Short mmCIF file of C-alpha atoms in Angstrom, two decimals:
data_model
loop_
_atom_site.label_atom_id
_atom_site.label_comp_id
_atom_site.label_asym_id
_atom_site.label_seq_id
_atom_site.Cartn_x
_atom_site.Cartn_y
_atom_site.Cartn_z
CA MET D 24 -110.69 60.60 98.55
CA SER D 25 -110.38 57.02 97.38
CA ASN D 26 -112.96 55.29 95.62
CA GLY D 27 -111.45 52.10 96.58
CA THR D 28 -110.49 50.90 93.35
CA MET D 29 -106.40 50.22 92.59
CA LYS D 30 -104.78 52.06 89.46
CA PRO D 31 -103.15 49.82 87.57
CA MET D 32 -99.42 49.50 87.85
CA HIS D 33 -97.12 50.27 84.78
CA THR D 34 -94.52 47.54 84.42
CA HIS D 35 -91.66 48.13 82.19
CA PRO D 36 -91.29 44.92 80.06
CA GLN D 37 -88.28 42.85 81.04
CA PRO D 38 -85.16 42.99 78.19
CA VAL D 39 -84.70 39.81 76.41
CA ARG D 40 -81.69 37.83 77.38
CA THR D 41 -79.56 37.84 74.24
CA ALA D 42 -76.17 35.94 74.04
CA LEU D 43 -73.70 37.35 71.50
CA VAL D 44 -71.39 34.46 70.68
CA ILE D 45 -67.82 34.94 68.73
CA PHE D 46 -67.05 31.67 67.31
CA ALA D 47 -63.00 31.57 67.28
CA LYS D 48 -60.36 29.43 66.52
CA ALA D 49 -57.09 29.68 68.17
CA PRO D 50 -54.09 31.19 65.98
CA VAL D 51 -52.12 27.69 65.65
CA PRO D 52 -49.84 27.79 62.55
CA GLY D 53 -51.17 25.20 60.40
CA GLN D 54 -54.56 24.91 61.68
CA VAL D 55 -56.18 28.08 60.59
CA LYS D 56 -56.43 30.24 57.42
CA THR D 57 -54.92 27.36 55.45
CA ARG D 58 -56.71 28.62 52.47
CA LEU D 59 -54.30 31.65 52.29
CA CYS D 60 -51.45 29.38 52.43
CA PRO D 61 -49.56 29.98 49.96
CA PRO D 62 -48.63 32.71 49.28
CA LEU D 63 -48.79 33.23 52.97
CA THR D 64 -46.92 31.40 55.30
CA ALA D 65 -48.53 29.34 57.86
CA ASP D 66 -47.35 31.58 60.99
CA GLU D 67 -48.59 34.78 58.52
CA ALA D 68 -51.93 33.25 58.50
CA ALA D 69 -52.08 32.66 62.03
CA THR D 70 -50.94 35.94 62.93
CA ILE D 71 -53.85 37.54 60.63
CA HIS D 72 -56.25 35.36 62.01
CA GLY D 73 -55.27 36.21 65.62
CA THR D 74 -55.64 39.80 65.08
CA PHE D 75 -59.14 39.11 63.42
CA VAL D 76 -60.23 37.30 66.46
CA LEU D 77 -58.93 40.18 68.52
CA ASP D 78 -61.22 43.00 66.24
CA THR D 79 -64.21 40.88 66.78
CA LEU D 80 -64.15 41.01 70.31
CA GLU D 81 -63.19 44.82 70.52
CA ARG D 82 -66.06 45.41 67.64
CA THR D 83 -68.75 43.34 69.63
CA LYS D 84 -67.72 45.13 72.89
CA ALA D 85 -68.02 48.62 70.92
CA ALA D 86 -71.54 47.39 69.34
CA VAL D 87 -73.08 46.59 72.94
CA THR D 88 -71.61 49.66 74.71
CA ARG D 89 -71.79 52.27 71.90
CA LEU D 90 -75.34 51.27 70.73
CA LYS D 91 -76.51 50.33 74.16
CA LEU D 92 -77.45 46.72 73.43
CA GLN D 93 -78.74 44.34 75.76
CA ALA D 94 -76.17 41.39 75.49
CA ASP D 95 -73.71 39.23 77.06
CA ARG D 96 -70.80 38.21 75.29
CA TYR D 97 -69.60 34.70 74.89
CA LEU D 98 -66.36 33.47 73.22
CA ALA D 99 -66.91 29.72 71.70
CA CYS D 100 -63.48 28.25 71.63
CA ALA D 101 -61.68 25.62 69.69
CA PRO D 102 -59.72 23.64 70.30
CA SER D 103 -60.05 24.47 74.16
CA SER D 104 -60.85 26.94 76.18
CA ALA D 105 -57.86 26.18 78.42
CA LEU D 106 -55.43 27.69 76.00
CA ALA D 107 -53.76 30.61 77.42
CA PHE D 108 -55.07 32.58 74.36
CA PHE D 109 -58.42 32.25 75.50
CA ARG D 110 -57.72 32.86 79.13
CA ILE D 111 -55.94 36.14 78.23
CA LEU D 112 -58.89 37.20 76.58
CA GLU D 113 -61.49 36.26 78.94
CA GLU D 114 -59.52 38.54 81.57
CA ARG D 115 -59.04 41.27 78.93
CA GLN D 116 -62.21 41.55 77.13
CA ALA D 117 -64.56 40.70 79.93
CA VAL D 118 -66.26 37.53 77.84
CA SER D 119 -67.13 34.45 79.08
CA LEU D 120 -65.57 31.14 77.50
CA LEU D 121 -67.49 28.39 75.89
CA GLU D 122 -66.08 25.20 74.73
CA GLN D 123 -66.84 24.37 70.97
CA GLU D 124 -68.21 21.19 71.02
CA GLY D 125 -69.08 18.68 68.27
CA GLU D 126 -67.84 17.05 65.06
CA ASP D 127 -68.50 19.72 62.62
CA LEU D 128 -69.39 23.66 62.69
CA GLY D 129 -73.18 22.88 62.70
CA ALA D 130 -73.02 20.54 65.65
CA ARG D 131 -70.75 22.99 67.79
CA MET D 132 -73.23 25.99 66.65
CA HIS D 133 -76.18 23.90 67.89
CA ARG D 134 -74.14 22.65 70.90
CA ALA D 135 -73.48 26.26 71.87
CA CYS D 136 -77.32 27.47 71.21
CA GLU D 137 -78.39 24.49 73.28
CA THR D 138 -76.27 25.50 76.13
CA LEU D 139 -77.38 29.26 76.35
CA PHE D 140 -80.88 28.26 75.97
CA GLN D 141 -80.41 26.08 79.08
CA ARG D 142 -78.90 29.27 80.79
CA ASN D 143 -82.36 31.09 80.19
CA TYR D 144 -81.23 33.06 77.33
CA GLN D 145 -83.97 33.91 75.16
CA GLN D 146 -81.93 34.54 72.06
CA VAL D 147 -78.51 33.57 70.77
CA LEU D 148 -76.51 35.42 68.20
CA ILE D 149 -73.22 33.86 66.78
CA VAL D 150 -70.50 35.69 64.46
CA GLY D 151 -67.60 34.33 63.11
CA THR D 152 -64.18 35.97 63.02
CA ASP D 153 -63.51 36.77 59.44
CA VAL D 154 -65.16 39.77 59.24
CA PRO D 155 -63.03 42.41 61.26
CA SER D 156 -64.33 45.65 59.64
CA LEU D 157 -68.21 44.12 59.95
CA PRO D 158 -70.46 47.58 60.54
CA LEU D 159 -71.33 47.81 64.22
CA ASP D 160 -75.05 48.68 63.24
CA TYR D 161 -75.27 45.15 61.51
CA TYR D 162 -75.48 44.10 65.29
CA ARG D 163 -78.46 46.58 66.02
CA GLN D 164 -79.90 45.39 62.89
CA ALA D 165 -79.78 41.61 63.75
CA LEU D 166 -81.45 42.12 67.12
CA ASP D 167 -84.34 44.58 65.55
CA GLN D 168 -84.78 41.65 63.16
CA LEU D 169 -84.98 38.97 65.80
CA GLU D 170 -87.85 40.94 67.34
CA ARG D 171 -90.04 40.18 64.43
CA HIS D 172 -88.50 36.96 63.16
CA ASP D 173 -87.42 33.62 64.45
CA VAL D 174 -83.93 33.55 62.60
CA VAL D 175 -81.91 36.12 61.31
CA ILE D 176 -78.97 35.54 58.99
CA GLY D 177 -75.99 37.77 57.60
CA PRO D 178 -75.30 36.62 54.18
CA ALA D 179 -71.50 36.25 52.87
CA LEU D 180 -70.42 36.94 49.70
CA ASP D 181 -69.24 33.45 48.99
CA GLY D 182 -72.66 31.74 49.58
CA GLY D 183 -72.04 31.07 53.22
CA TYR D 184 -72.90 33.33 56.34
CA TYR D 185 -70.94 35.36 58.68
CA MET D 186 -73.64 35.68 61.54
CA ILE D 187 -76.89 33.71 62.36
CA GLY D 188 -79.32 34.79 65.18
CA ILE D 189 -82.03 32.05 66.60
CA LYS D 190 -85.07 32.23 69.38
CA LYS D 191 -85.44 28.70 69.96
CA ILE D 192 -83.66 25.32 69.66
CA ALA D 193 -83.51 24.51 65.83
CA PRO D 194 -81.14 21.49 65.22
CA ALA D 195 -82.14 21.06 61.60
CA LEU D 196 -80.62 24.57 60.92
CA PHE D 197 -77.29 23.30 61.41
CA HIS D 198 -77.63 19.68 60.41
CA GLY D 199 -76.48 18.16 57.39
CA ILE D 200 -74.95 21.53 55.96
CA PRO D 201 -72.42 21.16 53.22
CA TRP D 202 -69.97 23.57 55.28
CA SER D 203 -67.49 25.64 53.46
CA THR D 204 -69.41 25.39 50.27
CA ASP D 205 -71.60 28.18 48.47
CA ARG D 206 -74.75 26.18 49.39
CA VAL D 207 -74.42 26.95 53.19
CA LEU D 208 -76.92 29.97 53.24
CA SER D 209 -79.20 28.63 50.92
CA MET D 210 -80.02 25.34 52.34
CA THR D 211 -79.68 27.04 55.87
CA ARG D 212 -82.79 29.44 54.61
CA GLU D 213 -84.73 26.47 53.03
CA LYS D 214 -84.46 24.25 56.21
CA ALA D 215 -85.89 27.06 58.31
CA ILE D 216 -88.51 27.92 55.97
CA ALA D 217 -89.46 24.31 55.49
CA MET D 218 -89.50 24.25 59.40
CA GLY D 219 -92.36 27.38 59.21
CA LEU D 220 -89.50 29.71 60.73
CA ARG D 221 -89.77 33.42 59.65
CA VAL D 222 -86.41 34.14 58.19
CA ALA D 223 -84.71 37.97 57.88
CA LEU D 224 -81.64 38.61 56.09
CA LEU D 225 -78.89 41.00 56.79
CA PRO D 226 -76.77 43.11 54.39
CA GLU D 227 -74.32 40.72 52.75
CA TRP D 228 -70.60 41.28 53.82
CA ARG D 229 -67.69 39.40 52.77
CA ASP D 230 -65.68 37.36 54.68
CA VAL D 231 -61.93 36.60 54.38
CA ASP D 232 -61.52 32.84 53.19
CA THR D 233 -59.42 33.16 50.13
CA ILE D 234 -56.15 35.33 49.15
CA ASP D 235 -58.39 37.32 46.78
CA ASP D 236 -60.50 38.26 49.90
CA LEU D 237 -57.51 38.98 51.58
CA ARG D 238 -56.22 41.23 48.73
CA LEU D 239 -59.80 43.20 48.81
CA LEU D 240 -59.33 43.62 52.67
CA ILE D 241 -55.83 45.15 52.13
CA ASP D 242 -57.17 47.48 49.93
CA ALA D 243 -60.23 48.20 52.04
CA SER D 244 -58.06 49.13 54.96
CA ILE D 245 -55.97 51.58 52.93
CA LEU D 246 -59.53 53.16 51.96
CA ASP D 247 -60.15 53.50 55.79
CA ALA D 248 -56.64 54.74 56.54
CA GLY D 249 -58.10 57.86 54.95
CA LYS D 250 -61.32 58.38 57.12
CA PRO D 251 -61.56 60.66 59.99
CA LYS D 252 -60.84 58.52 63.16
CA GLN D 253 -64.23 57.99 64.44
CA GLU D 254 -65.16 56.51 61.34
CA GLN D 255 -62.65 53.85 60.97
CA SER D 256 -63.37 50.38 60.91
CA PHE D 257 -60.06 48.50 61.02
CA SER D 258 -58.15 48.57 64.39
CA ASN D 259 -54.21 49.90 64.11
CA ARG D 260 -53.32 46.68 64.84
CA THR D 261 -54.86 44.79 61.84
CA ALA D 262 -54.38 47.69 59.31
CA GLY D 263 -50.83 47.58 60.13
CA ALA D 264 -50.54 43.61 60.08
CA LEU D 265 -52.37 44.18 56.32
CA GLN D 266 -49.90 46.73 54.92
CA LEU D 267 -47.10 44.34 56.07
CA LEU D 268 -48.77 41.57 54.33
CA ALA D 269 -49.55 43.37 51.14
CA LYS D 270 -45.52 44.21 51.08
CA ARG D 271 -44.60 40.66 51.57
CA LEU D 272 -47.03 39.56 48.94
CA ARG D 273 -45.46 42.20 46.59
CA SER D 274 -42.04 40.65 46.75
CA ARG D 275 -43.34 37.36 46.53
CA THR D 276 -44.58 37.74 43.10
#
């Protein structure tokens, strides 16, 4: 017999809507990885940049599927999403394309975040393409940290960052930062704290900006090749490209 009272309904919380954004430039010779030239040629620098973009798309897809992360992937494109390179990636990698709009990197990241928050995402995680072997678990760690913090940052060894995640529009985080210097991380963190935002840091990782970074990545790819297949971080494509570059660099010295 019912006593006339209704039992409370148990509702499952809705998953947080997350946009995972890969910031990428098209691999145009002379416009990407210019700090590697010389000793690399502009064509070689563009080729290795292109394979890094593919790696980042493949690894973010693996992070979402293998780790069952709730995130929609976007590719923020420069100079234009209309380029065939990006259109092919849109189709093959099942990503949505965004334009990079703004005068500097900070303005472009802010604009991407603004666009995605307007689309009702509750958090935005941005990653660059200079970390082709970034551990998949770092994506999980970033989203875990965003549950308890307002901002999550992945520090690069050179004083910049390889990843940033936010839960609300914060223009000051991206404004007035001396991009491509060793003060990017420290100034971003200072700004966040001054705004009263709770900041979490991920483990450090090396991104690839200089020829020394590239040589260290070549060494890492050789070590990686000795691991069991399922534990390898480098794609066969990038490992092969790095070995070819290593051979050419040796011949040039």
